[in-house]
GROMACS .gro file of C-alpha atoms in nm:
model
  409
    1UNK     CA    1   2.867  -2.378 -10.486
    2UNK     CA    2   2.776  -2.393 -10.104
    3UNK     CA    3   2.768  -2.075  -9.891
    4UNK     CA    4   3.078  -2.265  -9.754
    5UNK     CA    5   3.293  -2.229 -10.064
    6UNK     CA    6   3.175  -1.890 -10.132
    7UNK     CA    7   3.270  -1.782  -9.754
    8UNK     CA    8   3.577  -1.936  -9.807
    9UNK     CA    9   3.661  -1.772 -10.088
   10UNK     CA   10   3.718  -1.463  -9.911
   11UNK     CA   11   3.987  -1.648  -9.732
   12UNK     CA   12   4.282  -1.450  -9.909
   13UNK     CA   13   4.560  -1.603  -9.744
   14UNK     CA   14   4.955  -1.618  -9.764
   15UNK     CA   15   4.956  -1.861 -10.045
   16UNK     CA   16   4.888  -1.623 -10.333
   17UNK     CA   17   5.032  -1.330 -10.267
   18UNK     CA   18   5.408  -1.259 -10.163
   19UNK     CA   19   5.434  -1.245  -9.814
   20UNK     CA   20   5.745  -0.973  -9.800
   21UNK     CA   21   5.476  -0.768  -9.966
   22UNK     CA   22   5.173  -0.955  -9.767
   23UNK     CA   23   5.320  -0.842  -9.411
   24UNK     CA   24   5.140  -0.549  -9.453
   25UNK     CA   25   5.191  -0.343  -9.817
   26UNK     CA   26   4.881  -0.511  -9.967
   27UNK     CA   27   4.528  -0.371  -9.926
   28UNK     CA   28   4.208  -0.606  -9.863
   29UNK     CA   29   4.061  -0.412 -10.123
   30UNK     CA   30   4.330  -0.547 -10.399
   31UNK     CA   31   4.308  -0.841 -10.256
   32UNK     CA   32   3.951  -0.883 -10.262
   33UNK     CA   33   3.990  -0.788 -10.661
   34UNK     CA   34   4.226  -1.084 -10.726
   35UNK     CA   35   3.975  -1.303 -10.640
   36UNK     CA   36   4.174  -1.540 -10.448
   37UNK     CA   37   4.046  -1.819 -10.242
   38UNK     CA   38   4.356  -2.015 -10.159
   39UNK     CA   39   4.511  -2.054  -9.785
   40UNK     CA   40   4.818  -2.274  -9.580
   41UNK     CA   41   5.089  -2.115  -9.735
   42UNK     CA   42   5.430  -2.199  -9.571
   43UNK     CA   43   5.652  -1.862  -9.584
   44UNK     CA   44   5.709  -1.685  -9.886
   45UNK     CA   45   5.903  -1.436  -9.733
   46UNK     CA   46   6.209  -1.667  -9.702
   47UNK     CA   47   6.263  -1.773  -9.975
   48UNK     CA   48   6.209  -1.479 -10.149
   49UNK     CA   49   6.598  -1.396 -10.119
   50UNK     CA   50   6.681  -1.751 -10.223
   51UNK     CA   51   6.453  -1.803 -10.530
   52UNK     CA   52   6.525  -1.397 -10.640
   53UNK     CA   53   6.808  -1.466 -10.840
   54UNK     CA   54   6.740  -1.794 -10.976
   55UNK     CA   55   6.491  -1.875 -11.239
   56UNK     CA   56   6.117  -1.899 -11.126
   57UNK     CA   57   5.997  -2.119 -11.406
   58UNK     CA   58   6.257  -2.393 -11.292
   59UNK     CA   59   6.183  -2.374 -10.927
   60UNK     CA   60   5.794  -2.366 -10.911
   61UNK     CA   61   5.570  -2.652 -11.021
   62UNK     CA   62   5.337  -2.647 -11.335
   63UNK     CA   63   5.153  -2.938 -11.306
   64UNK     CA   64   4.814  -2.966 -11.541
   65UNK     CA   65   4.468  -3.026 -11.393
   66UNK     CA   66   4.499  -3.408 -11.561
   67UNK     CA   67   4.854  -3.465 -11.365
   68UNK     CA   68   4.694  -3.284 -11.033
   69UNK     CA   69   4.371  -3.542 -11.105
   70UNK     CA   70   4.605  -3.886 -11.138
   71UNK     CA   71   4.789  -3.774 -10.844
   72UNK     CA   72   4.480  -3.753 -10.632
   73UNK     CA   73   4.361  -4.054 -10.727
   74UNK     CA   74   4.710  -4.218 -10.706
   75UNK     CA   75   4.817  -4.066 -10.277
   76UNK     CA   76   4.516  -4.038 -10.141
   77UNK     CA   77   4.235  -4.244 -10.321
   78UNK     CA   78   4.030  -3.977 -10.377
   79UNK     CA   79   3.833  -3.879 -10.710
   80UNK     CA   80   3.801  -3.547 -10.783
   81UNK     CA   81   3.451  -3.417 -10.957
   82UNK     CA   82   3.629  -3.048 -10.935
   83UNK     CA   83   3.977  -2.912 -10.943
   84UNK     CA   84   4.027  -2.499 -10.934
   85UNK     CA   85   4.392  -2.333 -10.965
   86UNK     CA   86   4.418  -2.105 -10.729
   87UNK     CA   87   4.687  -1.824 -10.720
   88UNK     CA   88   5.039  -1.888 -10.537
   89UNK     CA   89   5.350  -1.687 -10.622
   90UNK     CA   90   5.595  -1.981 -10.674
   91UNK     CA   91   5.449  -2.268 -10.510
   92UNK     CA   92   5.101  -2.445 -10.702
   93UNK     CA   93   4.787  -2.466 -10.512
   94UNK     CA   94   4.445  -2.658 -10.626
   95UNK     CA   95   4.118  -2.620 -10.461
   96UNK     CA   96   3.971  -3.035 -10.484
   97UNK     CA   97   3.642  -3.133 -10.438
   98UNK     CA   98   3.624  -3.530 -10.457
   99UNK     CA   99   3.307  -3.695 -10.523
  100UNK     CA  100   3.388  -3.931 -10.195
  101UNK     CA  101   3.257  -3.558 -10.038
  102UNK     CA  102   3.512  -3.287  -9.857
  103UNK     CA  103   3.677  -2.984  -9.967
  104UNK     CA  104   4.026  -2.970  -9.971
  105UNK     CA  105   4.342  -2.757 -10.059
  106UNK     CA  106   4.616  -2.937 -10.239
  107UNK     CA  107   4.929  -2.765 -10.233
  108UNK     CA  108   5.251  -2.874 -10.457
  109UNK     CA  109   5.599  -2.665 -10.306
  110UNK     CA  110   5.832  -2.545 -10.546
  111UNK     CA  111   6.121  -2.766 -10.570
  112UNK     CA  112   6.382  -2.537 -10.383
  113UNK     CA  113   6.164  -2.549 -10.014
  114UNK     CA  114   6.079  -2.924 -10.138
  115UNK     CA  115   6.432  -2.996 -10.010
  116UNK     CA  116   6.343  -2.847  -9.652
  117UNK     CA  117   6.138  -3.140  -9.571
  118UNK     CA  118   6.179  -3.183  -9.220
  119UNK     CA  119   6.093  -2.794  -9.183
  120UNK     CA  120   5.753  -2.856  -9.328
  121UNK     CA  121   5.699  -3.161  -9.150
  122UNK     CA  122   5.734  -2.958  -8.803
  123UNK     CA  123   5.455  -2.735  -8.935
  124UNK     CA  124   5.230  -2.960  -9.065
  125UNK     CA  125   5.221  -3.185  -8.720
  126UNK     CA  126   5.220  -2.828  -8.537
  127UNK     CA  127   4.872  -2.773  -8.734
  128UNK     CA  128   4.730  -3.086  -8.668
  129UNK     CA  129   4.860  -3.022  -8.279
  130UNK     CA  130   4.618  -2.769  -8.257
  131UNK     CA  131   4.351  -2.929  -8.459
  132UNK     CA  132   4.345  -3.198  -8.172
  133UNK     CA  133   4.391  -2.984  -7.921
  134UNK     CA  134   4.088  -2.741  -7.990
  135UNK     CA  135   4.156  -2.464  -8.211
  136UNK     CA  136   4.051  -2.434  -8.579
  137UNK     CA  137   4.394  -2.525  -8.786
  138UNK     CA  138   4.387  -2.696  -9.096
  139UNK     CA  139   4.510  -3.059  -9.098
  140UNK     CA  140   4.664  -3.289  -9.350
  141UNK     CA  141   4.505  -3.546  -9.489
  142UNK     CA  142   4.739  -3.903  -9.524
  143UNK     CA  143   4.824  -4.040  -9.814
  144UNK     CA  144   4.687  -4.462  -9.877
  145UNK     CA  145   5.077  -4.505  -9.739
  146UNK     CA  146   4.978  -4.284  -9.435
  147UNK     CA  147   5.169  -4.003  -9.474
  148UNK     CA  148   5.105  -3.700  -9.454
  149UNK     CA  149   5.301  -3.520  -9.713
  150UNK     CA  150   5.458  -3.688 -10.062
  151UNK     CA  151   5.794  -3.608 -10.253
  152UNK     CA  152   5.669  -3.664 -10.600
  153UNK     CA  153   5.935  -3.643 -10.874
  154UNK     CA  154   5.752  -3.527 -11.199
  155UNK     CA  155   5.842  -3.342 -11.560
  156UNK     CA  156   5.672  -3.014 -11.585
  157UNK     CA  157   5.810  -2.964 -11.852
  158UNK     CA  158   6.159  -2.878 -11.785
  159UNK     CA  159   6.349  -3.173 -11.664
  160UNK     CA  160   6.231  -3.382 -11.374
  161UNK     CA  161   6.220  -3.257 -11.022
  162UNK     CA  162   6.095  -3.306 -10.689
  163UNK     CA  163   5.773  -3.148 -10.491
  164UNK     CA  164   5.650  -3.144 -10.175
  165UNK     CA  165   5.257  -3.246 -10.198
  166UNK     CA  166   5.033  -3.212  -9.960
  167UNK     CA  167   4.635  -3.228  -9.875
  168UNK     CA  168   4.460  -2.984  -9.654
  169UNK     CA  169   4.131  -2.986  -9.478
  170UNK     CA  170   3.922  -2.670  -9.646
  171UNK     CA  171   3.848  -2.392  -9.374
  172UNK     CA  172   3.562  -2.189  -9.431
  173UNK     CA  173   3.551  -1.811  -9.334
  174UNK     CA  174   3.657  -1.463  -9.446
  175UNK     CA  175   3.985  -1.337  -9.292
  176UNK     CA  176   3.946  -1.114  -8.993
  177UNK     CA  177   4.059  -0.818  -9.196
  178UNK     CA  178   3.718  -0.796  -9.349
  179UNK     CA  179   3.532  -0.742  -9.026
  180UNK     CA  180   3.487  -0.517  -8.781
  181UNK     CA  181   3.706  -0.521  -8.524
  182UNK     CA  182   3.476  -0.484  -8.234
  183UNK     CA  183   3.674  -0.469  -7.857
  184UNK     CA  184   3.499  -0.869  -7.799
  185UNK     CA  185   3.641  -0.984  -8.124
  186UNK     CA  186   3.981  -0.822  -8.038
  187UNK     CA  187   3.942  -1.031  -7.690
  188UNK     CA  188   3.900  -1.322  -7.853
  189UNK     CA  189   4.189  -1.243  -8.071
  190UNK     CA  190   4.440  -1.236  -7.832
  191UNK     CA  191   4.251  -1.523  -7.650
  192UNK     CA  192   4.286  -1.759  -7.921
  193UNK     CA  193   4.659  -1.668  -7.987
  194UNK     CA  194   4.771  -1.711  -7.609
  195UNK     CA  195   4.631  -2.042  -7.590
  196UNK     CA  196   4.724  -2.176  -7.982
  197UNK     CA  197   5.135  -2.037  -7.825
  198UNK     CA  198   5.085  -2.277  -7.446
  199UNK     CA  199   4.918  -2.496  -7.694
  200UNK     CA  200   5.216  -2.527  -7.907
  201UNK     CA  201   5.465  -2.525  -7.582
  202UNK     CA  202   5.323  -2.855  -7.519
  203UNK     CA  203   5.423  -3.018  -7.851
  204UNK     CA  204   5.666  -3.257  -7.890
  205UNK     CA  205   5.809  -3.435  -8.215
  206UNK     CA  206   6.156  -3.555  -8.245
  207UNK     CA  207   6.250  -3.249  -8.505
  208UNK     CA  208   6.141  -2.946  -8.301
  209UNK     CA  209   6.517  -2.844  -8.304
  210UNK     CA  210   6.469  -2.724  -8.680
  211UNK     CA  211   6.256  -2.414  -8.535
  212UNK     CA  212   6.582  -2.286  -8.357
  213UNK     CA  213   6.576  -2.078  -8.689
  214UNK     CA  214   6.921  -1.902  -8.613
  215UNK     CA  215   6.937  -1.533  -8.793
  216UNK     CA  216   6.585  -1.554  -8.920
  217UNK     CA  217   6.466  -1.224  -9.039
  218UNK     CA  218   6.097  -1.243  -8.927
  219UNK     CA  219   6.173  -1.311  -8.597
  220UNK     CA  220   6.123  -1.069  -8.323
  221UNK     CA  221   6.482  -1.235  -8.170
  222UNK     CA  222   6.646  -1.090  -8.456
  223UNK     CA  223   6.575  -0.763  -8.484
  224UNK     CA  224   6.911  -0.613  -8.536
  225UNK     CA  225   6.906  -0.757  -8.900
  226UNK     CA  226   6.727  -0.467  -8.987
  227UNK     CA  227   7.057  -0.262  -8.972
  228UNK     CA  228   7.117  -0.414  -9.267
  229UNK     CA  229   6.863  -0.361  -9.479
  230UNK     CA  230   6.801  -0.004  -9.384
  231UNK     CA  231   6.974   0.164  -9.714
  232UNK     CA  232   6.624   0.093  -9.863
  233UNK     CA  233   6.547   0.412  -9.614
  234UNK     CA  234   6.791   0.693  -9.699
  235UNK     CA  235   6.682   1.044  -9.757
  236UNK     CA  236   6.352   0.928  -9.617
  237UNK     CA  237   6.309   1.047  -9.261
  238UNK     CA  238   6.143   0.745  -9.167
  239UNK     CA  239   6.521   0.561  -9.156
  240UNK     CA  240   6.590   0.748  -8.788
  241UNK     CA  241   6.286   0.605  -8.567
  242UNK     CA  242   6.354   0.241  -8.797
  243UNK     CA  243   6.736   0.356  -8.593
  244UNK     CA  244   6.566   0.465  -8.269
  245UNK     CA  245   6.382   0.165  -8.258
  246UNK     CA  246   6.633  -0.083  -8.306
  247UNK     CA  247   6.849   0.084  -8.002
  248UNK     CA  248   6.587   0.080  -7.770
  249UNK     CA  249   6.509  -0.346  -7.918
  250UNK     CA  250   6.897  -0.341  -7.796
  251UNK     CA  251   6.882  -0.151  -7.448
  252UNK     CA  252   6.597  -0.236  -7.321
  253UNK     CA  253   6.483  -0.568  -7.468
  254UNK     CA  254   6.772  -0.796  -7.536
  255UNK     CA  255   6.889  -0.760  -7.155
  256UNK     CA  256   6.587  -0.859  -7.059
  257UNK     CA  257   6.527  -1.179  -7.272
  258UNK     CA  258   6.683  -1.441  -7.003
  259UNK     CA  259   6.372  -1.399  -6.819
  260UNK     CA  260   6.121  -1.377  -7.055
  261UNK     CA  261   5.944  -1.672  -7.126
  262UNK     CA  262   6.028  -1.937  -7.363
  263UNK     CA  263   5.776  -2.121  -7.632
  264UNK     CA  264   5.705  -2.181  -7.964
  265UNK     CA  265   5.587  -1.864  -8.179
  266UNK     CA  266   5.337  -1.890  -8.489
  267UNK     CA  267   5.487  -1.585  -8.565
  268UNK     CA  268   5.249  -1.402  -8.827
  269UNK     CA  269   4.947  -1.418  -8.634
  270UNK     CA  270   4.803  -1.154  -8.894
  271UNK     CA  271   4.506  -1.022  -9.059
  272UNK     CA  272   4.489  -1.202  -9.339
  273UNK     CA  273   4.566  -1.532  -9.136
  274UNK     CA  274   4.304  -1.526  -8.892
  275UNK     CA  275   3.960  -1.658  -9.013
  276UNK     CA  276   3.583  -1.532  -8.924
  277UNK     CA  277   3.248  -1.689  -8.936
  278UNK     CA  278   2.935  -1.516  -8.800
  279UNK     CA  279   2.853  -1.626  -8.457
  280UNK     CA  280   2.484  -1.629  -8.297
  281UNK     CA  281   2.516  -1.261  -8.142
  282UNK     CA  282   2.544  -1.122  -8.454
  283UNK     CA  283   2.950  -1.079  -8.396
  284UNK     CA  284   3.226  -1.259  -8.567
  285UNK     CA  285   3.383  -1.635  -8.385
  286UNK     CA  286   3.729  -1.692  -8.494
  287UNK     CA  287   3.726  -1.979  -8.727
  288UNK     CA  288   4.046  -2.053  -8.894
  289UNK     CA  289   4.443  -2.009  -8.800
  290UNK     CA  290   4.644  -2.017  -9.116
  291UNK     CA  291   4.999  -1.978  -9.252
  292UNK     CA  292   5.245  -2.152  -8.993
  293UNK     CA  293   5.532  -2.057  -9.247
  294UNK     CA  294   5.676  -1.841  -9.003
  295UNK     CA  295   5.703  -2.088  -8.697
  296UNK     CA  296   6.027  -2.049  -8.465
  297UNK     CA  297   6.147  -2.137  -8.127
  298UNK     CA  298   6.100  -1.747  -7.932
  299UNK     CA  299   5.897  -1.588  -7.621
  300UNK     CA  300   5.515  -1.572  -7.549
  301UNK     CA  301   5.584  -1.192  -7.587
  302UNK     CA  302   5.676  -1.203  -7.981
  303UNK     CA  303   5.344  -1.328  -8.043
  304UNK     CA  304   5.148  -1.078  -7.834
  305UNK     CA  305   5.379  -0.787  -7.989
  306UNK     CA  306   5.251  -0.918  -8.358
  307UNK     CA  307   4.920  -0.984  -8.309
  308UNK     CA  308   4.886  -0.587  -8.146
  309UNK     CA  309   5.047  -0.491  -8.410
  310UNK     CA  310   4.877  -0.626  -8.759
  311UNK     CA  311   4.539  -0.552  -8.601
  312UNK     CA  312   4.626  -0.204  -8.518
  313UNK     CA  313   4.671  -0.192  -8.891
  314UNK     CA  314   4.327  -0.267  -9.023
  315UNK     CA  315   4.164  -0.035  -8.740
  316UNK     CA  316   4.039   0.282  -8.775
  317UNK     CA  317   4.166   0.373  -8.454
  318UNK     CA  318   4.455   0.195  -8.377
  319UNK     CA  319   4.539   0.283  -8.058
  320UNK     CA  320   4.211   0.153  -7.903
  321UNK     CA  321   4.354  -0.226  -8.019
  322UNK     CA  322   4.606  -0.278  -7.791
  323UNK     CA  323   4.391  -0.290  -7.479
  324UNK     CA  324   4.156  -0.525  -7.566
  325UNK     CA  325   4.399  -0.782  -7.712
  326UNK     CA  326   4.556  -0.776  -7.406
  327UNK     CA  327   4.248  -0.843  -7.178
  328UNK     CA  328   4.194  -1.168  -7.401
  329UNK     CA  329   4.601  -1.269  -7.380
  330UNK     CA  330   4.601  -1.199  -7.010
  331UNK     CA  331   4.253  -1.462  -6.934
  332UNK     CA  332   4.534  -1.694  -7.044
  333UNK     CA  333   4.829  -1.570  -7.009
  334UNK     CA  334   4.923  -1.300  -6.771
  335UNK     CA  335   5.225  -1.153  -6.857
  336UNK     CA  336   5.520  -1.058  -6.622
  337UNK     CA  337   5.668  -0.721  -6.545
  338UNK     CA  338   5.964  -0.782  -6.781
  339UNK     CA  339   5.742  -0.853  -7.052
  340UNK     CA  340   5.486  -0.564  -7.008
  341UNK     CA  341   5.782  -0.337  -7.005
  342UNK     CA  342   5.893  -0.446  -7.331
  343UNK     CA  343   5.551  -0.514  -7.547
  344UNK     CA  344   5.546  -0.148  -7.669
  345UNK     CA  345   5.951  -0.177  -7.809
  346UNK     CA  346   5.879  -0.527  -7.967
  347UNK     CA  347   5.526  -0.395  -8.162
  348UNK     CA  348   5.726  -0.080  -8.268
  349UNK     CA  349   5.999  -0.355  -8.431
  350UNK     CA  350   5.754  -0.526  -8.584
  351UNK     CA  351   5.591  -0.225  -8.751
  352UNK     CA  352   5.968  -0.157  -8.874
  353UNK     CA  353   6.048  -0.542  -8.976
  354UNK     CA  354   5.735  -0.492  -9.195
  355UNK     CA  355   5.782  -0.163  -9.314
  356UNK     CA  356   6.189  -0.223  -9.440
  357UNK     CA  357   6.172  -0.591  -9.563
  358UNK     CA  358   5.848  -0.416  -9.741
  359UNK     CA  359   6.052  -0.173  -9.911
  360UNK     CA  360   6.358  -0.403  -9.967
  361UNK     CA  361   6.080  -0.615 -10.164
  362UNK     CA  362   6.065  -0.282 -10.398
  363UNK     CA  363   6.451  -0.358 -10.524
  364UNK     CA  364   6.354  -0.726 -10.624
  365UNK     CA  365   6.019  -0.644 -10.767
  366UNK     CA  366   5.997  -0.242 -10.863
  367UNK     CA  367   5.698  -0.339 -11.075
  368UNK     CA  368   5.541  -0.356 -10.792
  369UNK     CA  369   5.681  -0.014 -10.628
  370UNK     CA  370   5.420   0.249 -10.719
  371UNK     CA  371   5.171   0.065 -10.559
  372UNK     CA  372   5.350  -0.073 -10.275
  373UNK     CA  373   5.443   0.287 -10.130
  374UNK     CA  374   5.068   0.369 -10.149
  375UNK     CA  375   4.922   0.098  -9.948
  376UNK     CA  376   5.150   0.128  -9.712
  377UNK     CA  377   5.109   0.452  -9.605
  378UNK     CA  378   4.890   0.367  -9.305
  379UNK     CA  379   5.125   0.105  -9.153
  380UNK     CA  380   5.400   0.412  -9.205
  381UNK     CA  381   5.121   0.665  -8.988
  382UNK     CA  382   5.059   0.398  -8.737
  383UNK     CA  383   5.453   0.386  -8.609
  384UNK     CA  384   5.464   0.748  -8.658
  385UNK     CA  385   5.209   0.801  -8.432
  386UNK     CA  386   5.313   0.551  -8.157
  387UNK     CA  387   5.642   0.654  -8.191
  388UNK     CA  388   5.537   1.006  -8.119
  389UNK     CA  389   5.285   0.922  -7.847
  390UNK     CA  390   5.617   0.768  -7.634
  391UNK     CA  391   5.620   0.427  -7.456
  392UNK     CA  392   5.476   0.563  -7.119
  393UNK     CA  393   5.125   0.732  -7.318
  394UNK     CA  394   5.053   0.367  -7.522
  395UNK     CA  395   5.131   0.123  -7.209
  396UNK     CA  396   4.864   0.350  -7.014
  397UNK     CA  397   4.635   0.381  -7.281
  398UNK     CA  398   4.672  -0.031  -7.322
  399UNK     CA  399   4.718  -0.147  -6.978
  400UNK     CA  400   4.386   0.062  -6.831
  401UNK     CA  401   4.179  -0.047  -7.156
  402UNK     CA  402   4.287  -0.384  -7.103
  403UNK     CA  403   4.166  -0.386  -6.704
  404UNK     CA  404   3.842  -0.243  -6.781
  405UNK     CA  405   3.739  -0.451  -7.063
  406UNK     CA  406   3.890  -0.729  -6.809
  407UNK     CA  407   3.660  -0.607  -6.506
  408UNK     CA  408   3.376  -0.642  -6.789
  409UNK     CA  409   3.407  -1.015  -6.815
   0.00000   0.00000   0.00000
């Protein structure tokens, strides 16, 4: 295998592992165990609540490496000389290596977000979007018909049914969570996800009215959804600054979101879904932007807020994040009064969105529980300590790191 595979297979993305638990409860380390190698996953974490109570086995496609072979050949011309399963929760996922040359991803959908076609079509044009406009997405490859996904209706041997299929170019790189995170790389970090959101203002497709994603739990417009998840907290004291929090989201954010400014969020601009090669100063270049699962219409502040926040979580010292992120943001991006007044509220929510739809994840799957509490413990310190710290010691701490790393440039 090329050094290009073998980077890549430290590309543990959203695909294989569920992304309720993903948003923050599972450790590289784990991860790195599992072995996985897959990426482009579109969302797991909504339709978690819709799949729960149904039967997985009907819902998620088992197609054999002869079937994935034939269908290769059969939508895109292409003949494989090596087919891999990689892990996915409830969707199937195939790492293809054709002897025409390339690397690719094929991913089959499970048949229940197979019928949310014009959802995934959105995505997949928002990927190639960026492709063309610069920044390192994956793209799909068309099928001999030209399209660029396939509703294939196939037996797997429970009845026939329909699944999304599509093929993905094959990023190299190891996800940013395996790196340092060095104040340039954090720079470039919130460089690369200010431009990939005016980037993604720009699109246009006649369907972008599916990302108005009304009530959507993941989204930083929604926060007040929490309320009603937050049994999963009682008796632990933890429930009270998830409370606190979600007053001062109401007071002091909502009021405020008629002038904030409008655009199309990625939305889980994480750890795991931001790829790394080395770059000629011995440092890391971002090289990948994965999972677009997540995408909604929102405000060029959601993004910032999420991006602070998942890399505060793989940093040894989280509060030193913040500053640098927002030097890179700001080269593209300055942000307005409103929104710098409200950056420290909306990365508190997000530490809370993560931390209760984590723990709600613990009533559907309480296999999963022992170790679930465990790795989350840090994401649990971080809000404790920036909750503690108080809005006015964070902003100061970001806002002056941010102008000197800026006055470095």
């Amino acid at each position: 295998m090329s050094m290009g595979n073998h980077v890549g297979n430290a590309a543990i993305e959203a695909s294989v592992v569920p992304s309720t638990l993903r948003k923050w409860a599972w450790s590289s380390d784990f991860l790195e165990n599992l072995n996985l190698e897959s990426y482009g996953h579109q969302g797991w974490r909504h339709r978690k609540d819709t799949l729960a109570g149904m039967s997985m086995k009907h819902a998620k496609p088992n197609f054999s490496q002869s079937q994935v072979s034939e269908m290769v050949k059969k939508l895109f011309n292409l003949t494989p000389s090596e087919i891999r399963s990689l892990p996915s929760y409830d969707d199937q996922n195939f790492y293809v290596a054709p002897v025409e040359g390339g690397e690719y991803v094929l991913k089959i959908m499970n048949s229940e977000d197979s019928k949310n076609s014009t959802l995934i079509e959105v995505q997949t044009h928002a990927m190639s979007f960026l492709h063309q406009n610069g920044l390192p997405a994956q793209t799909a490859v068309p099928t001999t018909t030209g399209q660029l996904m396939s509703l294939e209706e196939i037996n797997c041997g429970y009845g026939c049914q329909k699944y999304l299929v599509r093929l993905l170019t094959y990023l190299p790189g190891t996800t940013i969570s395996k790196v340092p995170l060095t104040p340039q790389l954090l720079y470039e970090t919130g460089k690369t996800a200010a431009r990939m959101d005016t980037i993604l203002q720009k699109m246009e497709h006649p369907h972008l009215s599916v990302l108005q994603r009304e009530e959507f739990k993941w989204s930083l417009s929604y926060v007040p959804i929490l309320e009603t998840y937050l049994s999963v907290l009682d008796g632990d004291p933890l429930q009270e600054v998830v409370k606190s929090v979600i007053h001062q989201y109401k007071t002091s954010v909502v009021p405020k979101y008629s002038i904030f400014r409008k655009c199309i969020n990625h939305g889980d601009f994480n750890d795991l879904n931001v790829l790394v090669q080395p770059d000629e100063s011995d440092g890391y270049r971002i090289s990948g932007i994965l999972d677009f699962g997540d995408m909604s219409s929102g405000y060029y502040i959601h993004d910032l807020a999420i991006t602070i926040m998942y890399m505060m979580n793989e940093h040894p010292c989280p509060l030193e994040v913040g500053g640098p992120i927002l030097a890179g943001w700001e080269s593209i991006l300055p942000l307005s009064e409103a929104e710098k007044d409200c950056l420290y509220v909306l990365v508190l929510c997000r530490f809370c969105q993560s931390l209760v739809f984590a723990r709600y994840s613990v009533t559907l799957q309480p296999e999963n529980a022992e170790y679930l509490m465990i790795s989350s413990k840090k994401g649990i310190h971080v809000l404790h300590h920036l909750w503690k710290l108080g809005k006015e010691h964070v902003e100061r701490v970001w806002f002056q790191s941010a102008a000197q790393v800026s006055d470095m440039k």
